[in-house]
Amino acid sequence: QKEVEQDPGPLSVPEGAIVSLNCTYSNSAFQYFMWYRQYSRKGPELLMYTYSSGNKEDGRFTAQVDKSSKYISLFIRDSQPSDSATYLCAMAGYNFNKFYFGSGTKLNVKP
Amino acid sequence: DTEVTQTPKHLVMGMTNKKSLKCEQHMGHRAMYWYKQKAKKPPELMFVYSYEKLSINESVPSRFSPECPNSSLLNLHLHALQPEDSALYLCASSPPGKNRGTTEAFFGQGTRLTVV
């Protein structure tokens, strides 16, 4: 079983839609949950991260962690064409020396 | 300064060449990482340095040799690479893991390496 599972997509939505991206994981030791956005031919950039369970909101982006279900989500409200990218979830244990990425979900927001 | 800077951005090298990738950060982060990313795949961890000491080596071939000369710099020395080593090489850094409130991972833009 993989440490982190993420649907590769692609996910295609119209501009203005609410996007839901998800990951599941198997390692209950994970404490940090991150979302990265990667544009074509660029390195992944950190979008948001949360520690342990709960929600975190930043502008149009909301990250949710449900540790009981080992499930994390990233919601994008009022999606824009500029949001078109690959979104990778990543997770790490408490000491953060090593973190695991999901396979990435490719998102396409159509004008 | 909240950047991780990698040089060069692009590198083409022959299989007999020796080259080095460089990574620099001035955020006081004490954990630095090298990742390899192939097309359409997530980044794969290669090496982790914690307080300038190599703590994790993910079974990387010896033709890749990391070096951390000080807390701000991370190098990856390349020698006798193979065409299948062509990839995007990403450097990342993060603050000391004991400090919960500031744990973030910052990535550089990567060096796109082509081995011919």
PDB file of C-alpha atoms in Angstrom:
ATOM      1  CA  GLN A   1       0.000   0.000   0.000  1.00  0.00           C
ATOM      2  CA  LYS A   2       1.317   3.427  -0.938  1.00  0.00           C
ATOM      3  CA  GLU A   3       1.944   5.908   1.829  1.00  0.00           C
ATOM      4  CA  VAL A   4      -0.058   8.579   0.010  1.00  0.00           C
ATOM      5  CA  GLU A   5      -2.746   8.116  -2.652  1.00  0.00           C
ATOM      6  CA  GLN A   6      -3.948  10.866  -4.933  1.00  0.00           C
ATOM      7  CA  ASP A   7      -6.176  10.699  -7.991  1.00  0.00           C
ATOM      8  CA  PRO A   8      -4.061  11.831 -10.964  1.00  0.00           C
ATOM      9  CA  GLY A   9      -6.996  13.340 -12.843  1.00  0.00           C
ATOM     10  CA  PRO A  10      -7.012  15.219 -15.084  1.00  0.00           C
ATOM     11  CA  LEU A  11      -9.754  17.331 -13.582  1.00  0.00           C
ATOM     12  CA  SER A  12     -11.378  19.842 -15.891  1.00  0.00           C
ATOM     13  CA  VAL A  13     -13.754  22.494 -14.546  1.00  0.00           C
ATOM     14  CA  PRO A  14     -15.270  25.752 -15.834  1.00  0.00           C
ATOM     15  CA  GLU A  15     -14.030  29.070 -14.501  1.00  0.00           C
ATOM     16  CA  GLY A  16     -15.718  30.008 -11.253  1.00  0.00           C
ATOM     17  CA  ALA A  17     -16.361  26.417 -10.143  1.00  0.00           C
ATOM     18  CA  ILE A  18     -15.457  25.075  -6.722  1.00  0.00           C
ATOM     19  CA  VAL A  19     -12.659  22.538  -7.010  1.00  0.00           C
ATOM     20  CA  SER A  20     -12.103  19.711  -4.539  1.00  0.00           C
ATOM     21  CA  LEU A  21      -8.762  17.902  -4.516  1.00  0.00           C
ATOM     22  CA  ASN A  22      -8.163  14.978  -2.165  1.00  0.00           C
ATOM     23  CA  CYS A  23      -5.536  12.616  -0.817  1.00  0.00           C
ATOM     24  CA  THR A  24      -5.671   9.590   1.426  1.00  0.00           C
ATOM     25  CA  TYR A  25      -2.802   8.226   3.452  1.00  0.00           C
ATOM     26  CA  SER A  26      -1.950   5.176   5.477  1.00  0.00           C
ATOM     27  CA  ASN A  27       0.682   6.334   7.979  1.00  0.00           C
ATOM     28  CA  SER A  28      -0.923   7.566  11.178  1.00  0.00           C
ATOM     29  CA  ALA A  29       2.400   9.184  12.181  1.00  0.00           C
ATOM     30  CA  PHE A  30       1.963  11.964   9.643  1.00  0.00           C
ATOM     31  CA  GLN A  31       1.528  15.300  11.391  1.00  0.00           C
ATOM     32  CA  TYR A  32       2.129  17.869   8.650  1.00  0.00           C
ATOM     33  CA  PHE A  33      -0.045  18.033   5.587  1.00  0.00           C
ATOM     34  CA  MET A  34       0.918  20.212   2.667  1.00  0.00           C
ATOM     35  CA  TRP A  35      -0.406  21.171  -0.705  1.00  0.00           C
ATOM     36  CA  TYR A  36       1.956  22.121  -3.505  1.00  0.00           C
ATOM     37  CA  ARG A  37       1.097  23.649  -6.852  1.00  0.00           C
ATOM     38  CA  GLN A  38       3.295  22.930  -9.813  1.00  0.00           C
ATOM     39  CA  TYR A  39       3.078  24.713 -13.102  1.00  0.00           C
ATOM     40  CA  SER A  40       4.480  23.063 -16.189  1.00  0.00           C
ATOM     41  CA  ARG A  41       8.307  23.039 -16.193  1.00  0.00           C
ATOM     42  CA  LYS A  42       8.499  24.636 -12.745  1.00  0.00           C
ATOM     43  CA  GLY A  43       9.322  23.328  -9.296  1.00  0.00           C
ATOM     44  CA  PRO A  44       6.470  22.706  -6.864  1.00  0.00           C
ATOM     45  CA  GLU A  45       5.562  25.721  -4.761  1.00  0.00           C
ATOM     46  CA  LEU A  46       4.069  25.382  -1.309  1.00  0.00           C
ATOM     47  CA  LEU A  47       0.445  26.555  -1.278  1.00  0.00           C
ATOM     48  CA  MET A  48      -0.704  25.728   2.208  1.00  0.00           C
ATOM     49  CA  TYR A  49       0.074  23.456   5.067  1.00  0.00           C
ATOM     50  CA  THR A  50      -1.661  22.348   8.235  1.00  0.00           C
ATOM     51  CA  TYR A  51      -0.477  20.698  11.387  1.00  0.00           C
ATOM     52  CA  SER A  52      -2.564  17.814  12.738  1.00  0.00           C
ATOM     53  CA  SER A  53      -6.316  18.017  12.094  1.00  0.00           C
ATOM     54  CA  GLY A  54      -8.522  20.920  11.211  1.00  0.00           C
ATOM     55  CA  ASN A  55      -9.113  23.492   8.544  1.00  0.00           C
ATOM     56  CA  LYS A  56      -7.023  26.328   7.242  1.00  0.00           C
ATOM     57  CA  GLU A  57      -8.206  29.049   4.921  1.00  0.00           C
ATOM     58  CA  ASP A  58      -6.134  31.374   2.761  1.00  0.00           C
ATOM     59  CA  GLY A  59      -8.029  33.494   0.299  1.00  0.00           C
ATOM     60  CA  ARG A  60      -9.790  31.219  -2.169  1.00  0.00           C
ATOM     61  CA  PHE A  61      -8.037  28.117  -0.823  1.00  0.00           C
ATOM     62  CA  THR A  62      -9.161  25.937   2.086  1.00  0.00           C
ATOM     63  CA  ALA A  63      -7.222  22.933   3.336  1.00  0.00           C
ATOM     64  CA  GLN A  64      -8.933  20.294   5.471  1.00  0.00           C
ATOM     65  CA  VAL A  65      -7.437  17.380   7.365  1.00  0.00           C
ATOM     66  CA  ASP A  66      -9.433  14.510   8.809  1.00  0.00           C
ATOM     67  CA  LYS A  67      -6.946  12.353  10.696  1.00  0.00           C
ATOM     68  CA  SER A  68      -9.601   9.882  11.812  1.00  0.00           C
ATOM     69  CA  SER A  69     -10.307   9.059   8.178  1.00  0.00           C
ATOM     70  CA  LYS A  70      -6.731   9.681   7.004  1.00  0.00           C
ATOM     71  CA  TYR A  71      -8.094  12.029   4.371  1.00  0.00           C
ATOM     72  CA  ILE A  72      -7.065  15.508   3.343  1.00  0.00           C
ATOM     73  CA  SER A  73      -8.687  17.955   0.944  1.00  0.00           C
ATOM     74  CA  LEU A  74      -7.915  21.199  -0.811  1.00  0.00           C
ATOM     75  CA  PHE A  75     -10.849  23.340  -1.937  1.00  0.00           C
ATOM     76  CA  ILE A  76     -10.456  26.139  -4.442  1.00  0.00           C
ATOM     77  CA  ARG A  77     -13.334  28.611  -4.631  1.00  0.00           C
ATOM     78  CA  ASP A  78     -14.050  30.767  -7.674  1.00  0.00           C
ATOM     79  CA  SER A  79     -11.450  28.863  -9.690  1.00  0.00           C
ATOM     80  CA  GLN A  80      -9.498  30.811 -12.289  1.00  0.00           C
ATOM     81  CA  PRO A  81      -7.673  29.718 -15.449  1.00  0.00           C
ATOM     82  CA  SER A  82      -4.454  30.705 -13.662  1.00  0.00           C
ATOM     83  CA  ASP A  83      -5.184  27.912 -11.162  1.00  0.00           C
ATOM     84  CA  SER A  84      -4.575  25.370 -13.932  1.00  0.00           C
ATOM     85  CA  ALA A  85      -1.625  23.326 -12.677  1.00  0.00           C
ATOM     86  CA  THR A  86      -0.769  20.052 -11.020  1.00  0.00           C
ATOM     87  CA  TYR A  87      -1.574  19.951  -7.310  1.00  0.00           C
ATOM     88  CA  LEU A  88       0.446  17.642  -5.112  1.00  0.00           C
ATOM     89  CA  CYS A  89      -0.327  16.753  -1.545  1.00  0.00           C
ATOM     90  CA  ALA A  90       2.605  15.983   0.714  1.00  0.00           C
ATOM     91  CA  MET A  91       2.876  14.694   4.249  1.00  0.00           C
ATOM     92  CA  ALA A  92       5.528  14.461   6.902  1.00  0.00           C
ATOM     93  CA  GLY A  93       6.022  13.199  10.390  1.00  0.00           C
ATOM     94  CA  TYR A  94       6.747  15.348  13.404  1.00  0.00           C
ATOM     95  CA  ASN A  95      10.475  15.782  12.776  1.00  0.00           C
ATOM     96  CA  PHE A  96       9.842  16.733   9.174  1.00  0.00           C
ATOM     97  CA  ASN A  97      13.022  15.137   7.927  1.00  0.00           C
ATOM     98  CA  LYS A  98      11.206  13.146   5.304  1.00  0.00           C
ATOM     99  CA  PHE A  99       8.022  13.824   3.495  1.00  0.00           C
ATOM    100  CA  TYR A 100       5.923  11.913   1.057  1.00  0.00           C
ATOM    101  CA  PHE A 101       4.248  13.305  -2.009  1.00  0.00           C
ATOM    102  CA  GLY A 102       1.068  12.202  -3.709  1.00  0.00           C
ATOM    103  CA  SER A 103       1.217  11.571  -7.433  1.00  0.00           C
ATOM    104  CA  GLY A 104      -0.410  14.928  -8.186  1.00  0.00           C
ATOM    105  CA  THR A 105      -3.772  15.888  -9.678  1.00  0.00           C
ATOM    106  CA  LYS A 106      -3.716  17.834 -12.912  1.00  0.00           C
ATOM    107  CA  LEU A 107      -6.307  20.604 -12.858  1.00  0.00           C
ATOM    108  CA  ASN A 108      -7.529  22.493 -15.900  1.00  0.00           C
ATOM    109  CA  VAL A 109      -9.795  25.499 -15.375  1.00  0.00           C
ATOM    110  CA  LYS A 110     -11.477  26.463 -18.626  1.00  0.00           C
ATOM    111  CA  PRO A 111     -12.272  30.142 -19.324  1.00  0.00           C
TER     112      PRO A 111
ATOM    113  CA  ASP B   1      14.789  36.527   1.764  1.00  0.00           C
ATOM    114  CA  THR B   2      12.400  33.595   1.482  1.00  0.00           C
ATOM    115  CA  GLU B   3      13.896  31.943  -1.554  1.00  0.00           C
ATOM    116  CA  VAL B   4      15.775  28.830  -2.371  1.00  0.00           C
ATOM    117  CA  THR B   5      18.051  29.579  -5.300  1.00  0.00           C
ATOM    118  CA  GLN B   6      19.313  26.901  -7.628  1.00  0.00           C
ATOM    119  CA  THR B   7      21.937  27.206 -10.321  1.00  0.00           C
ATOM    120  CA  PRO B   8      22.206  26.532 -13.131  1.00  0.00           C
ATOM    121  CA  LYS B   9      18.614  26.521 -14.370  1.00  0.00           C
ATOM    122  CA  HIS B  10      19.507  24.266 -17.272  1.00  0.00           C
ATOM    123  CA  LEU B  11      22.437  21.903 -17.778  1.00  0.00           C
ATOM    124  CA  VAL B  12      23.386  19.634 -20.639  1.00  0.00           C
ATOM    125  CA  MET B  13      26.230  17.254 -19.945  1.00  0.00           C
ATOM    126  CA  GLY B  14      27.890  14.276 -21.541  1.00  0.00           C
ATOM    127  CA  MET B  15      28.167  10.933 -19.832  1.00  0.00           C
ATOM    128  CA  THR B  16      31.870  11.463 -19.107  1.00  0.00           C
ATOM    129  CA  ASN B  17      31.506  14.975 -17.715  1.00  0.00           C
ATOM    130  CA  LYS B  18      31.712  16.129 -14.121  1.00  0.00           C
ATOM    131  CA  LYS B  19      29.378  18.917 -13.107  1.00  0.00           C
ATOM    132  CA  SER B  20      27.806  20.314  -9.945  1.00  0.00           C
ATOM    133  CA  LEU B  21      24.372  21.643  -9.087  1.00  0.00           C
ATOM    134  CA  LYS B  22      24.186  24.356  -6.475  1.00  0.00           C
ATOM    135  CA  CYS B  23      21.488  25.361  -4.018  1.00  0.00           C
ATOM    136  CA  GLU B  24      21.460  28.291  -1.629  1.00  0.00           C
ATOM    137  CA  GLN B  25      19.079  29.567   1.043  1.00  0.00           C
ATOM    138  CA  HIS B  26      19.434  32.293   3.645  1.00  0.00           C
ATOM    139  CA  MET B  27      16.367  31.565   5.749  1.00  0.00           C
ATOM    140  CA  GLY B  28      18.322  29.875   8.533  1.00  0.00           C
ATOM    141  CA  HIS B  29      16.847  26.510   7.607  1.00  0.00           C
ATOM    142  CA  ARG B  30      18.859  23.602   8.908  1.00  0.00           C
ATOM    143  CA  ALA B  31      17.290  20.850   6.813  1.00  0.00           C
ATOM    144  CA  MET B  32      18.009  20.772   3.091  1.00  0.00           C
ATOM    145  CA  TYR B  33      16.973  18.253   0.497  1.00  0.00           C
ATOM    146  CA  TRP B  34      17.660  17.111  -3.030  1.00  0.00           C
ATOM    147  CA  TYR B  35      14.769  15.785  -5.061  1.00  0.00           C
ATOM    148  CA  LYS B  36      14.655  14.288  -8.536  1.00  0.00           C
ATOM    149  CA  GLN B  37      11.583  14.759 -10.645  1.00  0.00           C
ATOM    150  CA  LYS B  38      10.910  12.913 -13.868  1.00  0.00           C
ATOM    151  CA  ALA B  39       8.234  14.122 -16.275  1.00  0.00           C
ATOM    152  CA  LYS B  40       4.704  13.504 -15.062  1.00  0.00           C
ATOM    153  CA  LYS B  41       5.929  12.103 -11.755  1.00  0.00           C
ATOM    154  CA  PRO B  42       6.075  13.679  -8.297  1.00  0.00           C
ATOM    155  CA  PRO B  43       9.466  14.667  -6.908  1.00  0.00           C
ATOM    156  CA  GLU B  44      11.412  11.795  -5.394  1.00  0.00           C
ATOM    157  CA  LEU B  45      13.606  12.350  -2.398  1.00  0.00           C
ATOM    158  CA  MET B  46      17.325  11.727  -2.962  1.00  0.00           C
ATOM    159  CA  PHE B  47      19.164  13.153   0.035  1.00  0.00           C
ATOM    160  CA  VAL B  48      18.402  14.901   3.292  1.00  0.00           C
ATOM    161  CA  TYR B  49      20.876  17.035   5.191  1.00  0.00           C
ATOM    162  CA  SER B  50      20.075  17.965   8.755  1.00  0.00           C
ATOM    163  CA  TYR B  51      22.429  20.419  10.445  1.00  0.00           C
ATOM    164  CA  GLU B  52      24.935  19.944   7.624  1.00  0.00           C
ATOM    165  CA  LYS B  53      25.040  16.200   8.147  1.00  0.00           C
ATOM    166  CA  LEU B  54      23.682  13.671   5.693  1.00  0.00           C
ATOM    167  CA  SER B  55      20.781  11.979   7.430  1.00  0.00           C
ATOM    168  CA  ILE B  56      18.963  10.213   4.618  1.00  0.00           C
ATOM    169  CA  ASN B  57      20.264   8.730   1.399  1.00  0.00           C
ATOM    170  CA  GLU B  58      17.482   7.102  -0.521  1.00  0.00           C
ATOM    171  CA  SER B  59      19.588   4.438  -2.228  1.00  0.00           C
ATOM    172  CA  VAL B  60      20.887   6.906  -4.765  1.00  0.00           C
ATOM    173  CA  PRO B  61      23.670   5.705  -7.114  1.00  0.00           C
ATOM    174  CA  SER B  62      27.164   6.863  -6.240  1.00  0.00           C
ATOM    175  CA  ARG B  63      27.383   8.890  -9.442  1.00  0.00           C
ATOM    176  CA  PHE B  64      25.383  11.462  -7.440  1.00  0.00           C
ATOM    177  CA  SER B  65      27.392  12.906  -4.574  1.00  0.00           C
ATOM    178  CA  PRO B  66      25.880  15.515  -2.249  1.00  0.00           C
ATOM    179  CA  GLU B  67      27.808  18.029  -0.226  1.00  0.00           C
ATOM    180  CA  CYS B  68      26.723  20.550   2.371  1.00  0.00           C
ATOM    181  CA  PRO B  69      29.663  22.925   2.908  1.00  0.00           C
ATOM    182  CA  ASN B  70      27.721  25.158   5.308  1.00  0.00           C
ATOM    183  CA  SER B  71      24.209  25.787   6.588  1.00  0.00           C
ATOM    184  CA  SER B  72      23.253  27.894   3.555  1.00  0.00           C
ATOM    185  CA  LEU B  73      24.666  25.843   0.707  1.00  0.00           C
ATOM    186  CA  LEU B  74      23.915  22.456  -0.748  1.00  0.00           C
ATOM    187  CA  ASN B  75      25.706  20.973  -3.746  1.00  0.00           C
ATOM    188  CA  LEU B  76      25.063  17.916  -5.841  1.00  0.00           C
ATOM    189  CA  HIS B  77      28.127  16.650  -7.685  1.00  0.00           C
ATOM    190  CA  LEU B  78      27.467  14.676 -10.827  1.00  0.00           C
ATOM    191  CA  HIS B  79      29.850  12.263 -12.504  1.00  0.00           C
ATOM    192  CA  ALA B  80      29.434   9.617 -15.194  1.00  0.00           C
ATOM    193  CA  LEU B  81      25.686  10.085 -15.423  1.00  0.00           C
ATOM    194  CA  GLN B  82      23.415   8.091 -17.677  1.00  0.00           C
ATOM    195  CA  PRO B  83      20.769   9.413 -20.081  1.00  0.00           C
ATOM    196  CA  GLU B  84      18.067   8.096 -17.729  1.00  0.00           C
ATOM    197  CA  ASP B  85      19.348  10.543 -15.106  1.00  0.00           C
ATOM    198  CA  SER B  86      17.918  13.375 -17.183  1.00  0.00           C
ATOM    199  CA  ALA B  87      15.316  15.047 -14.971  1.00  0.00           C
ATOM    200  CA  LEU B  88      14.443  18.162 -13.008  1.00  0.00           C
ATOM    201  CA  TYR B  89      16.559  18.300  -9.837  1.00  0.00           C
ATOM    202  CA  LEU B  90      14.918  20.214  -7.046  1.00  0.00           C
ATOM    203  CA  CYS B  91      16.438  21.555  -3.877  1.00  0.00           C
ATOM    204  CA  ALA B  92      14.295  22.288  -0.847  1.00  0.00           C
ATOM    205  CA  SER B  93      14.818  23.495   2.691  1.00  0.00           C
ATOM    206  CA  SER B  94      12.837  23.577   5.892  1.00  0.00           C
ATOM    207  CA  PRO B  95      13.317  24.946   9.401  1.00  0.00           C
ATOM    208  CA  PRO B  96      14.416  22.678  12.239  1.00  0.00           C
ATOM    209  CA  GLY B  97      11.729  20.088  12.852  1.00  0.00           C
ATOM    210  CA  LYS B  98      11.440  20.813  16.558  1.00  0.00           C
ATOM    211  CA  ASN B  99       9.923  24.222  15.926  1.00  0.00           C
ATOM    212  CA  ARG B 100       6.301  23.392  15.215  1.00  0.00           C
ATOM    213  CA  GLY B 101       5.208  26.889  14.478  1.00  0.00           C
ATOM    214  CA  THR B 102       7.424  27.510  11.498  1.00  0.00           C
ATOM    215  CA  THR B 103       7.573  24.216   9.686  1.00  0.00           C
ATOM    216  CA  GLU B 104       7.403  24.923   5.977  1.00  0.00           C
ATOM    217  CA  ALA B 105       9.195  23.461   3.015  1.00  0.00           C
ATOM    218  CA  PHE B 106      10.516  25.816   0.399  1.00  0.00           C
ATOM    219  CA  PHE B 107      11.504  24.557  -3.011  1.00  0.00           C
ATOM    220  CA  GLY B 108      13.858  26.046  -5.536  1.00  0.00           C
ATOM    221  CA  GLN B 109      12.881  26.275  -9.189  1.00  0.00           C
ATOM    222  CA  GLY B 110      15.067  23.347 -10.078  1.00  0.00           C
ATOM    223  CA  THR B 111      17.855  22.532 -12.488  1.00  0.00           C
ATOM    224  CA  ARG B 112      16.694  20.823 -15.649  1.00  0.00           C
ATOM    225  CA  LEU B 113      19.423  18.326 -16.436  1.00  0.00           C
ATOM    226  CA  THR B 114      19.859  16.602 -19.769  1.00  0.00           C
ATOM    227  CA  VAL B 115      22.462  13.860 -20.102  1.00  0.00           C
ATOM    228  CA  VAL B 116      23.547  13.145 -23.653  1.00  0.00           C
TER     229      VAL B 116
END
